[in-house]
Amino acid sequence: MKRYKCIVSYDGSQFSGYQVQPNKRTVQSEIEQALATIHKGEVIKIFASGRTDAGVHAKGQVIHFDSPLSIPIEKWPIVLNGLLPDDIAILKTEIVDDHF
């Protein structure tokens, strides 16, 4: 299992903020849905360095998640961005821990 750090950019115009909210479109929900697709339905929770309110944009939000998959580090942004809507982009991914 490895821990991955991602730098995320998003246009918050159409989001009800960063954090998951019932029946609302949020940045966290969109990213976790993309990760669930990659992990064949397994729930993968993401953790953020902070949150934004509805309508707020971000250019360097930091998140992390844990994954057992062996996707090359340079491919993670490509794979995730292929599943994310156009108003969210994974700019960079790196391994921050691979010892658990």
mmCIF file of N, CA, C and O in Angstrom:
data_model
loop_
_atom_site.group_PDB
_atom_site.id
_atom_site.type_symbol
_atom_site.label_atom_id
_atom_site.label_comp_id
_atom_site.label_asym_id
_atom_site.label_seq_id
_atom_site.Cartn_x
_atom_site.Cartn_y
_atom_site.Cartn_z
ATOM 1 N N MET A 1 0.852 -1.176 0.000
ATOM 2 C CA MET A 1 0.000 0.000 0.000
ATOM 3 C C MET A 1 0.895 1.235 0.000
ATOM 4 O O MET A 1 1.874 1.288 0.724
ATOM 5 N N LYS A 2 0.531 2.200 -0.825
ATOM 6 C CA LYS A 2 1.286 3.444 -0.899
ATOM 7 C C LYS A 2 0.365 4.620 -0.618
ATOM 8 O O LYS A 2 -0.836 4.562 -0.875
ATOM 9 N N ARG A 3 0.957 5.685 -0.096
ATOM 10 C CA ARG A 3 0.223 6.934 0.116
ATOM 11 C C ARG A 3 0.661 7.908 -0.971
ATOM 12 O O ARG A 3 1.846 8.148 -1.163
ATOM 13 N N TYR A 4 -0.332 8.468 -1.643
ATOM 14 C CA TYR A 4 -0.090 9.395 -2.743
ATOM 15 C C TYR A 4 -0.557 10.786 -2.373
ATOM 16 O O TYR A 4 -1.641 10.972 -1.835
ATOM 17 N N LYS A 5 0.274 11.757 -2.690
ATOM 18 C CA LYS A 5 -0.068 13.169 -2.537
ATOM 19 C C LYS A 5 -0.369 13.718 -3.919
ATOM 20 O O LYS A 5 0.369 13.448 -4.870
ATOM 21 N N CYS A 6 -1.454 14.479 -4.026
ATOM 22 C CA CYS A 6 -1.817 15.100 -5.297
ATOM 23 C C CYS A 6 -1.977 16.603 -5.107
ATOM 24 O O CYS A 6 -2.496 17.055 -4.081
ATOM 25 N N ILE A 7 -1.571 17.337 -6.110
ATOM 26 C CA ILE A 7 -1.846 18.765 -6.189
ATOM 27 C C ILE A 7 -3.033 18.915 -7.131
ATOM 28 O O ILE A 7 -2.998 18.443 -8.270
ATOM 29 N N VAL A 8 -4.093 19.555 -6.642
ATOM 30 C CA VAL A 8 -5.355 19.646 -7.374
ATOM 31 C C VAL A 8 -5.685 21.107 -7.672
ATOM 32 O O VAL A 8 -5.470 21.982 -6.833
ATOM 33 N N SER A 9 -6.218 21.324 -8.856
ATOM 34 C CA SER A 9 -6.716 22.636 -9.250
ATOM 35 C C SER A 9 -8.181 22.468 -9.627
ATOM 36 O O SER A 9 -8.548 21.454 -10.232
ATOM 37 N N TYR A 10 -9.014 23.444 -9.260
ATOM 38 C CA TYR A 10 -10.412 23.357 -9.680
ATOM 39 C C TYR A 10 -11.069 24.727 -9.745
ATOM 40 O O TYR A 10 -10.675 25.662 -9.070
ATOM 41 N N ASP A 11 -12.057 24.796 -10.615
ATOM 42 C CA ASP A 11 -12.925 25.962 -10.733
ATOM 43 C C ASP A 11 -14.149 25.645 -9.886
ATOM 44 O O ASP A 11 -14.934 24.773 -10.231
ATOM 45 N N GLY A 12 -14.303 26.338 -8.783
ATOM 46 C CA GLY A 12 -15.361 26.021 -7.832
ATOM 47 C C GLY A 12 -16.740 26.556 -8.180
ATOM 48 O O GLY A 12 -17.680 26.371 -7.401
ATOM 49 N N SER A 13 -16.885 27.182 -9.335
ATOM 50 C CA SER A 13 -18.153 27.829 -9.705
ATOM 51 C C SER A 13 -19.368 26.916 -9.585
ATOM 52 O O SER A 13 -20.439 27.357 -9.179
ATOM 53 N N GLN A 14 -19.212 25.663 -9.939
ATOM 54 C CA GLN A 14 -20.345 24.736 -9.965
ATOM 55 C C GLN A 14 -20.337 23.742 -8.799
ATOM 56 O O GLN A 14 -21.053 22.736 -8.837
ATOM 57 N N PHE A 15 -19.504 23.998 -7.789
ATOM 58 C CA PHE A 15 -19.408 23.085 -6.650
ATOM 59 C C PHE A 15 -20.030 23.696 -5.400
ATOM 60 O O PHE A 15 -19.987 24.905 -5.193
ATOM 61 N N SER A 16 -20.557 22.826 -4.549
ATOM 62 C CA SER A 16 -21.080 23.235 -3.237
ATOM 63 C C SER A 16 -19.979 23.129 -2.197
ATOM 64 O O SER A 16 -20.196 22.657 -1.083
ATOM 65 N N GLY A 17 -18.781 23.518 -2.583
ATOM 66 C CA GLY A 17 -17.623 23.450 -1.704
ATOM 67 C C GLY A 17 -16.781 22.215 -1.962
ATOM 68 O O GLY A 17 -17.032 21.432 -2.873
ATOM 69 N N TYR A 18 -15.755 22.074 -1.141
ATOM 70 C CA TYR A 18 -14.832 20.947 -1.288
ATOM 71 C C TYR A 18 -15.400 19.668 -0.672
ATOM 72 O O TYR A 18 -15.416 18.613 -1.293
ATOM 73 N N GLN A 19 -15.842 19.733 0.573
ATOM 74 C CA GLN A 19 -16.183 18.556 1.373
ATOM 75 C C GLN A 19 -17.489 17.900 0.935
ATOM 76 O O GLN A 19 -18.439 18.578 0.546
ATOM 77 N N VAL A 20 -17.537 16.563 1.035
ATOM 78 C CA VAL A 20 -18.736 15.794 0.691
ATOM 79 C C VAL A 20 -19.940 16.328 1.455
ATOM 80 O O VAL A 20 -19.860 16.583 2.656
ATOM 81 N N GLN A 21 -21.047 16.497 0.722
ATOM 82 C CA GLN A 21 -22.327 16.902 1.298
ATOM 83 C C GLN A 21 -23.410 16.069 0.620
ATOM 84 O O GLN A 21 -23.352 15.862 -0.595
ATOM 85 N N PRO A 22 -24.400 15.615 1.371
ATOM 86 C CA PRO A 22 -25.470 14.814 0.774
ATOM 87 C C PRO A 22 -26.173 15.570 -0.357
ATOM 88 O O PRO A 22 -26.515 16.735 -0.212
ATOM 89 N N ASN A 23 -26.340 14.871 -1.480
ATOM 90 C CA ASN A 23 -27.081 15.403 -2.631
ATOM 91 C C ASN A 23 -26.523 16.705 -3.190
ATOM 92 O O ASN A 23 -27.256 17.505 -3.758
ATOM 93 N N LYS A 24 -25.228 16.925 -3.021
ATOM 94 C CA LYS A 24 -24.564 18.122 -3.553
ATOM 95 C C LYS A 24 -23.341 17.698 -4.357
ATOM 96 O O LYS A 24 -22.699 16.694 -4.051
ATOM 97 N N ARG A 25 -23.008 18.492 -5.353
ATOM 98 C CA ARG A 25 -21.793 18.241 -6.133
ATOM 99 C C ARG A 25 -20.628 18.914 -5.413
ATOM 100 O O ARG A 25 -20.640 20.125 -5.193
ATOM 101 N N THR A 26 -19.623 18.100 -5.027
ATOM 102 C CA THR A 26 -18.455 18.634 -4.332
ATOM 103 C C THR A 26 -17.182 18.102 -4.983
ATOM 104 O O THR A 26 -17.193 17.079 -5.682
ATOM 105 N N VAL A 27 -16.094 18.796 -4.740
ATOM 106 C CA VAL A 27 -14.799 18.393 -5.287
ATOM 107 C C VAL A 27 -14.403 17.026 -4.723
ATOM 108 O O VAL A 27 -14.012 16.127 -5.468
ATOM 109 N N GLN A 28 -14.519 16.848 -3.427
ATOM 110 C CA GLN A 28 -14.151 15.580 -2.797
ATOM 111 C C GLN A 28 -14.965 14.429 -3.385
ATOM 112 O O GLN A 28 -14.404 13.367 -3.692
ATOM 113 N N SER A 29 -16.261 14.617 -3.579
ATOM 114 C CA SER A 29 -17.106 13.559 -4.136
ATOM 115 C C SER A 29 -16.657 13.158 -5.535
ATOM 116 O O SER A 29 -16.616 11.972 -5.868
ATOM 117 N N GLU A 30 -16.320 14.145 -6.353
ATOM 118 C CA GLU A 30 -15.897 13.861 -7.729
ATOM 119 C C GLU A 30 -14.590 13.076 -7.757
ATOM 120 O O GLU A 30 -14.441 12.115 -8.508
ATOM 121 N N ILE A 31 -13.630 13.477 -6.934
ATOM 122 C CA ILE A 31 -12.340 12.777 -6.915
ATOM 123 C C ILE A 31 -12.504 11.367 -6.349
ATOM 124 O O ILE A 31 -11.956 10.398 -6.889
ATOM 125 N N GLU A 32 -13.282 11.216 -5.274
ATOM 126 C CA GLU A 32 -13.496 9.883 -4.695
ATOM 127 C C GLU A 32 -14.251 8.976 -5.655
ATOM 128 O O GLU A 32 -13.993 7.773 -5.700
ATOM 129 N N GLN A 33 -15.143 9.529 -6.448
ATOM 130 C CA GLN A 33 -15.849 8.729 -7.454
ATOM 131 C C GLN A 33 -14.869 8.240 -8.516
ATOM 132 O O GLN A 33 -14.922 7.075 -8.941
ATOM 133 N N ALA A 34 -13.953 9.093 -8.954
ATOM 134 C CA ALA A 34 -12.942 8.679 -9.932
ATOM 135 C C ALA A 34 -12.047 7.588 -9.348
ATOM 136 O O ALA A 34 -11.737 6.594 -10.020
ATOM 137 N N LEU A 35 -11.644 7.749 -8.098
ATOM 138 C CA LEU A 35 -10.811 6.722 -7.451
ATOM 139 C C LEU A 35 -11.561 5.408 -7.303
ATOM 140 O O LEU A 35 -10.976 4.331 -7.486
ATOM 141 N N ALA A 36 -12.842 5.454 -6.994
ATOM 142 C CA ALA A 36 -13.642 4.228 -6.886
ATOM 143 C C ALA A 36 -13.697 3.514 -8.232
ATOM 144 O O ALA A 36 -13.630 2.279 -8.288
ATOM 145 N N THR A 37 -13.794 4.258 -9.318
ATOM 146 C CA THR A 37 -13.802 3.653 -10.649
ATOM 147 C C THR A 37 -12.480 2.938 -10.914
ATOM 148 O O THR A 37 -12.467 1.793 -11.361
ATOM 149 N N ILE A 38 -11.377 3.592 -10.615
ATOM 150 C CA ILE A 38 -10.051 2.990 -10.820
ATOM 151 C C ILE A 38 -9.874 1.745 -9.954
ATOM 152 O O ILE A 38 -9.267 0.768 -10.376
ATOM 153 N N HIS A 39 -10.443 1.768 -8.755
ATOM 154 C CA HIS A 39 -10.303 0.668 -7.792
ATOM 155 C C HIS A 39 -11.474 -0.320 -7.856
ATOM 156 O O HIS A 39 -11.753 -1.016 -6.888
ATOM 157 N N LYS A 40 -12.156 -0.359 -9.006
ATOM 158 C CA LYS A 40 -13.252 -1.315 -9.264
ATOM 159 C C LYS A 40 -14.335 -1.286 -8.182
ATOM 160 O O LYS A 40 -14.779 -2.322 -7.691
ATOM 161 N N GLY A 41 -14.744 -0.080 -7.773
ATOM 162 C CA GLY A 41 -15.835 0.082 -6.822
ATOM 163 C C GLY A 41 -15.426 0.215 -5.372
ATOM 164 O O GLY A 41 -16.249 0.569 -4.532
ATOM 165 N N GLU A 42 -14.173 -0.044 -5.049
ATOM 166 C CA GLU A 42 -13.709 0.096 -3.668
ATOM 167 C C GLU A 42 -13.698 1.573 -3.270
ATOM 168 O O GLU A 42 -13.268 2.426 -4.043
ATOM 169 N N VAL A 43 -14.184 1.862 -2.086
ATOM 170 C CA VAL A 43 -14.202 3.238 -1.602
ATOM 171 C C VAL A 43 -12.790 3.636 -1.187
ATOM 172 O O VAL A 43 -12.177 2.989 -0.348
ATOM 173 N N ILE A 44 -12.293 4.713 -1.788
ATOM 174 C CA ILE A 44 -10.989 5.271 -1.447
ATOM 175 C C ILE A 44 -11.242 6.690 -0.956
ATOM 176 O O ILE A 44 -11.681 7.552 -1.706
ATOM 177 N N LYS A 45 -10.985 6.927 0.310
ATOM 178 C CA LYS A 45 -11.183 8.250 0.899
ATOM 179 C C LYS A 45 -9.970 9.131 0.629
ATOM 180 O O LYS A 45 -8.828 8.650 0.669
ATOM 181 N N ILE A 46 -10.232 10.401 0.366
ATOM 182 C CA ILE A 46 -9.146 11.357 0.220
ATOM 183 C C ILE A 46 -9.157 12.290 1.427
ATOM 184 O O ILE A 46 -10.183 12.509 2.056
ATOM 185 N N PHE A 47 -7.996 12.817 1.730
ATOM 186 C CA PHE A 47 -7.814 13.725 2.856
ATOM 187 C C PHE A 47 -7.159 14.989 2.331
ATOM 188 O O PHE A 47 -6.174 14.916 1.596
ATOM 189 N N ALA A 48 -7.706 16.131 2.686
ATOM 190 C CA ALA A 48 -7.236 17.404 2.151
ATOM 191 C C ALA A 48 -6.544 18.244 3.209
ATOM 192 O O ALA A 48 -6.819 18.118 4.402
ATOM 193 N N SER A 49 -5.680 19.133 2.733
ATOM 194 C CA SER A 49 -4.985 20.056 3.634
ATOM 195 C C SER A 49 -5.903 21.182 4.099
ATOM 196 O O SER A 49 -5.562 21.924 5.010
ATOM 197 N N GLY A 50 -7.037 21.312 3.458
ATOM 198 C CA GLY A 50 -8.003 22.340 3.820
ATOM 199 C C GLY A 50 -9.251 22.166 2.970
ATOM 200 O O GLY A 50 -9.322 21.267 2.143
ATOM 201 N N ARG A 51 -10.231 23.037 3.189
ATOM 202 C CA ARG A 51 -11.483 22.956 2.439
ATOM 203 C C ARG A 51 -11.800 24.327 1.865
ATOM 204 O O ARG A 51 -11.310 25.339 2.352
ATOM 205 N N THR A 52 -12.659 24.321 0.849
ATOM 206 C CA THR A 52 -13.130 25.580 0.296
ATOM 207 C C THR A 52 -14.650 25.606 0.368
ATOM 208 O O THR A 52 -15.302 24.571 0.409
ATOM 209 N N ASP A 53 -15.200 26.800 0.375
ATOM 210 C CA ASP A 53 -16.645 26.992 0.390
ATOM 211 C C ASP A 53 -17.191 26.920 -1.034
ATOM 212 O O ASP A 53 -16.437 26.883 -2.008
ATOM 213 N N ALA A 54 -18.488 26.961 -1.152
ATOM 214 C CA ALA A 54 -19.152 26.938 -2.453
ATOM 215 C C ALA A 54 -18.644 28.091 -3.310
ATOM 216 O O ALA A 54 -18.484 29.214 -2.834
ATOM 217 N N GLY A 55 -18.360 27.775 -4.577
ATOM 218 C CA GLY A 55 -17.945 28.784 -5.531
ATOM 219 C C GLY A 55 -16.490 29.201 -5.478
ATOM 220 O O GLY A 55 -16.053 30.019 -6.276
ATOM 221 N N VAL A 56 -15.716 28.655 -4.547
ATOM 222 C CA VAL A 56 -14.316 29.050 -4.375
ATOM 223 C C VAL A 56 -13.422 28.161 -5.248
ATOM 224 O O VAL A 56 -13.597 26.957 -5.311
ATOM 225 N N HIS A 57 -12.446 28.779 -5.901
ATOM 226 C CA HIS A 57 -11.509 28.074 -6.780
ATOM 227 C C HIS A 57 -10.236 27.703 -6.002
ATOM 228 O O HIS A 57 -9.928 28.307 -4.981
ATOM 229 N N ALA A 58 -9.491 26.750 -6.549
ATOM 230 C CA ALA A 58 -8.197 26.382 -5.969
ATOM 231 C C ALA A 58 -7.206 26.117 -7.095
ATOM 232 O O ALA A 58 -7.571 25.576 -8.132
ATOM 233 N N LYS A 59 -5.953 26.491 -6.859
ATOM 234 C CA LYS A 59 -4.893 26.258 -7.842
ATOM 235 C C LYS A 59 -3.805 25.342 -7.314
ATOM 236 O O LYS A 59 -2.925 24.959 -8.056
ATOM 237 N N GLY A 60 -3.856 24.983 -6.038
ATOM 238 C CA GLY A 60 -2.807 24.149 -5.474
ATOM 239 C C GLY A 60 -3.259 23.410 -4.231
ATOM 240 O O GLY A 60 -2.490 23.246 -3.290
ATOM 241 N N GLN A 61 -4.501 22.956 -4.226
ATOM 242 C CA GLN A 61 -5.026 22.186 -3.089
ATOM 243 C C GLN A 61 -4.234 20.889 -2.963
ATOM 244 O O GLN A 61 -3.964 20.224 -3.966
ATOM 245 N N VAL A 62 -3.856 20.530 -1.760
ATOM 246 C CA VAL A 62 -3.109 19.293 -1.523
ATOM 247 C C VAL A 62 -4.048 18.265 -0.899
ATOM 248 O O VAL A 62 -4.741 18.546 0.065
ATOM 249 N N ILE A 63 -4.064 17.077 -1.508
ATOM 250 C CA ILE A 63 -4.831 15.951 -0.966
ATOM 251 C C ILE A 63 -3.918 14.745 -0.884
ATOM 252 O O ILE A 63 -2.844 14.722 -1.496
ATOM 253 N N HIS A 64 -4.346 13.738 -0.124
ATOM 254 C CA HIS A 64 -3.646 12.450 -0.186
ATOM 255 C C HIS A 64 -4.667 11.325 -0.066
ATOM 256 O O HIS A 64 -5.786 11.520 0.401
ATOM 257 N N PHE A 65 -4.250 10.159 -0.554
ATOM 258 C CA PHE A 65 -5.053 8.944 -0.460
ATOM 259 C C PHE A 65 -4.112 7.754 -0.462
ATOM 260 O O PHE A 65 -2.950 7.864 -0.861
ATOM 261 N N ASP A 66 -4.615 6.619 0.009
ATOM 262 C CA ASP A 66 -3.843 5.379 0.026
ATOM 263 C C ASP A 66 -4.387 4.442 -1.030
ATOM 264 O O ASP A 66 -5.601 4.360 -1.239
ATOM 265 N N SER A 67 -3.475 3.724 -1.699
ATOM 266 C CA SER A 67 -3.897 2.798 -2.748
ATOM 267 C C SER A 67 -2.954 1.603 -2.821
ATOM 268 O O SER A 67 -1.737 1.759 -2.727
ATOM 269 N N PRO A 68 -3.520 0.406 -3.055
ATOM 270 C CA PRO A 68 -2.698 -0.776 -3.254
ATOM 271 C C PRO A 68 -2.288 -0.967 -4.718
ATOM 272 O O PRO A 68 -1.515 -1.865 -5.031
ATOM 273 N N LEU A 69 -2.799 -0.125 -5.619
ATOM 274 C CA LEU A 69 -2.533 -0.299 -7.042
ATOM 275 C C LEU A 69 -1.099 0.081 -7.403
ATOM 276 O O LEU A 69 -0.495 0.935 -6.763
ATOM 277 N N SER A 70 -0.597 -0.542 -8.454
ATOM 278 C CA SER A 70 0.780 -0.296 -8.905
ATOM 279 C C SER A 70 0.805 0.538 -10.185
ATOM 280 O O SER A 70 1.483 0.200 -11.144
ATOM 281 N N ILE A 71 0.089 1.622 -10.191
ATOM 282 C CA ILE A 71 0.094 2.528 -11.333
ATOM 283 C C ILE A 71 1.365 3.376 -11.236
ATOM 284 O O ILE A 71 1.661 3.925 -10.168
ATOM 285 N N PRO A 72 2.138 3.482 -12.327
ATOM 286 C CA PRO A 72 3.339 4.333 -12.268
ATOM 287 C C PRO A 72 2.974 5.760 -11.863
ATOM 288 O O PRO A 72 1.944 6.295 -12.280
ATOM 289 N N ILE A 73 3.819 6.382 -11.065
ATOM 290 C CA ILE A 73 3.524 7.687 -10.485
ATOM 291 C C ILE A 73 3.174 8.731 -11.540
ATOM 292 O O ILE A 73 2.275 9.548 -11.344
ATOM 293 N N GLU A 74 3.845 8.697 -12.677
ATOM 294 C CA GLU A 74 3.583 9.693 -13.718
ATOM 295 C C GLU A 74 2.251 9.457 -14.433
ATOM 296 O O GLU A 74 1.739 10.335 -15.130
ATOM 297 N N LYS A 75 1.654 8.277 -14.247
ATOM 298 C CA LYS A 75 0.375 7.950 -14.896
ATOM 299 C C LYS A 75 -0.841 8.334 -14.055
ATOM 300 O O LYS A 75 -1.937 8.466 -14.584
ATOM 301 N N TRP A 76 -0.663 8.504 -12.736
ATOM 302 C CA TRP A 76 -1.808 8.823 -11.877
ATOM 303 C C TRP A 76 -2.569 10.064 -12.353
ATOM 304 O O TRP A 76 -3.797 10.012 -12.468
ATOM 305 N N PRO A 77 -1.897 11.194 -12.635
ATOM 306 C CA PRO A 77 -2.662 12.352 -13.110
ATOM 307 C C PRO A 77 -3.406 12.074 -14.419
ATOM 308 O O PRO A 77 -4.548 12.507 -14.591
ATOM 309 N N ILE A 78 -2.803 11.339 -15.306
ATOM 310 C CA ILE A 78 -3.438 11.019 -16.590
ATOM 311 C C ILE A 78 -4.690 10.181 -16.368
ATOM 312 O O ILE A 78 -5.758 10.463 -16.921
ATOM 313 N N VAL A 79 -4.566 9.159 -15.549
ATOM 314 C CA VAL A 79 -5.699 8.262 -15.275
ATOM 315 C C VAL A 79 -6.821 9.021 -14.567
ATOM 316 O O VAL A 79 -7.985 8.942 -14.965
ATOM 317 N N LEU A 80 -6.478 9.754 -13.522
ATOM 318 C CA LEU A 80 -7.506 10.488 -12.776
ATOM 319 C C LEU A 80 -8.156 11.582 -13.626
ATOM 320 O O LEU A 80 -9.383 11.710 -13.653
ATOM 321 N N ASN A 81 -7.358 12.356 -14.341
ATOM 322 C CA ASN A 81 -7.911 13.430 -15.163
ATOM 323 C C ASN A 81 -8.820 12.899 -16.267
ATOM 324 O O ASN A 81 -9.760 13.574 -16.677
ATOM 325 N N GLY A 82 -8.565 11.676 -16.714
ATOM 326 C CA GLY A 82 -9.431 11.056 -17.715
ATOM 327 C C GLY A 82 -10.819 10.729 -17.173
ATOM 328 O O GLY A 82 -11.764 10.567 -17.945
ATOM 329 N N LEU A 83 -10.945 10.646 -15.862
ATOM 330 C CA LEU A 83 -12.223 10.323 -15.222
ATOM 331 C C LEU A 83 -12.881 11.531 -14.549
ATOM 332 O O LEU A 83 -14.063 11.482 -14.219
ATOM 333 N N LEU A 84 -12.121 12.576 -14.345
ATOM 334 C CA LEU A 84 -12.650 13.761 -13.657
ATOM 335 C C LEU A 84 -13.308 14.717 -14.645
ATOM 336 O O LEU A 84 -12.930 14.759 -15.817
ATOM 337 N N PRO A 85 -14.270 15.519 -14.159
ATOM 338 C CA PRO A 85 -14.878 16.532 -15.021
ATOM 339 C C PRO A 85 -13.846 17.623 -15.354
ATOM 340 O O PRO A 85 -12.811 17.744 -14.681
ATOM 341 N N ASP A 86 -14.149 18.410 -16.364
ATOM 342 C CA ASP A 86 -13.214 19.433 -16.845
ATOM 343 C C ASP A 86 -12.901 20.522 -15.829
ATOM 344 O O ASP A 86 -11.901 21.225 -15.979
ATOM 345 N N ASP A 87 -13.704 20.680 -14.794
ATOM 346 C CA ASP A 87 -13.448 21.743 -13.834
ATOM 347 C C ASP A 87 -12.592 21.301 -12.639
ATOM 348 O O ASP A 87 -12.409 22.039 -11.681
ATOM 349 N N ILE A 88 -12.027 20.075 -12.723
ATOM 350 C CA ILE A 88 -11.065 19.589 -11.724
ATOM 351 C C ILE A 88 -9.877 19.009 -12.482
ATOM 352 O O ILE A 88 -10.056 18.272 -13.451
ATOM 353 N N ALA A 89 -8.659 19.318 -12.021
ATOM 354 C CA ALA A 89 -7.461 18.747 -12.640
ATOM 355 C C ALA A 89 -6.461 18.340 -11.568
ATOM 356 O O ALA A 89 -6.208 19.087 -10.620
ATOM 357 N N ILE A 90 -5.905 17.152 -11.741
ATOM 358 C CA ILE A 90 -4.796 16.703 -10.905
ATOM 359 C C ILE A 90 -3.530 17.192 -11.607
ATOM 360 O O ILE A 90 -3.229 16.775 -12.725
ATOM 361 N N LEU A 91 -2.800 18.086 -10.962
ATOM 362 C CA LEU A 91 -1.623 18.688 -11.579
ATOM 363 C C LEU A 91 -0.366 17.848 -11.400
ATOM 364 O O LEU A 91 0.481 17.793 -12.285
ATOM 365 N N LYS A 92 -0.254 17.205 -10.238
ATOM 366 C CA LYS A 92 0.955 16.444 -9.922
ATOM 367 C C LYS A 92 0.625 15.406 -8.873
ATOM 368 O O LYS A 92 -0.213 15.641 -8.005
ATOM 369 N N THR A 93 1.299 14.278 -8.944
ATOM 370 C CA THR A 93 1.150 13.222 -7.945
ATOM 371 C C THR A 93 2.535 12.737 -7.539
ATOM 372 O O THR A 93 3.429 12.640 -8.376
ATOM 373 N N GLU A 94 2.705 12.439 -6.262
ATOM 374 C CA GLU A 94 3.959 11.856 -5.789
ATOM 375 C C GLU A 94 3.678 10.892 -4.653
ATOM 376 O O GLU A 94 2.651 10.984 -3.979
ATOM 377 N N ILE A 95 4.576 9.960 -4.457
ATOM 378 C CA ILE A 95 4.475 9.006 -3.352
ATOM 379 C C ILE A 95 5.059 9.678 -2.116
ATOM 380 O O ILE A 95 6.169 10.207 -2.161
ATOM 381 N N VAL A 96 4.315 9.647 -1.026
ATOM 382 C CA VAL A 96 4.815 10.227 0.214
ATOM 383 C C VAL A 96 5.103 9.163 1.269
ATOM 384 O O VAL A 96 5.775 9.455 2.253
ATOM 385 N N ASP A 97 4.580 7.953 1.061
ATOM 386 C CA ASP A 97 4.869 6.862 1.992
ATOM 387 C C ASP A 97 4.542 5.542 1.302
ATOM 388 O O ASP A 97 3.497 5.404 0.695
ATOM 389 N N ASP A 98 5.449 4.593 1.391
ATOM 390 C CA ASP A 98 5.178 3.267 0.850
ATOM 391 C C ASP A 98 5.601 2.169 1.822
ATOM 392 O O ASP A 98 5.977 1.090 1.446
ATOM 393 N N HIS A 99 5.467 2.481 3.098
ATOM 394 C CA HIS A 99 5.898 1.531 4.131
ATOM 395 C C HIS A 99 4.789 1.029 5.024
ATOM 396 O O HIS A 99 5.004 0.698 6.161
ATOM 397 N N PHE A 100 3.566 1.018 4.518
ATOM 398 C CA PHE A 100 2.482 0.497 5.359
ATOM 399 C C PHE A 100 1.594 -0.404 4.562
ATOM 400 O O PHE A 100 1.661 -0.577 3.407
#
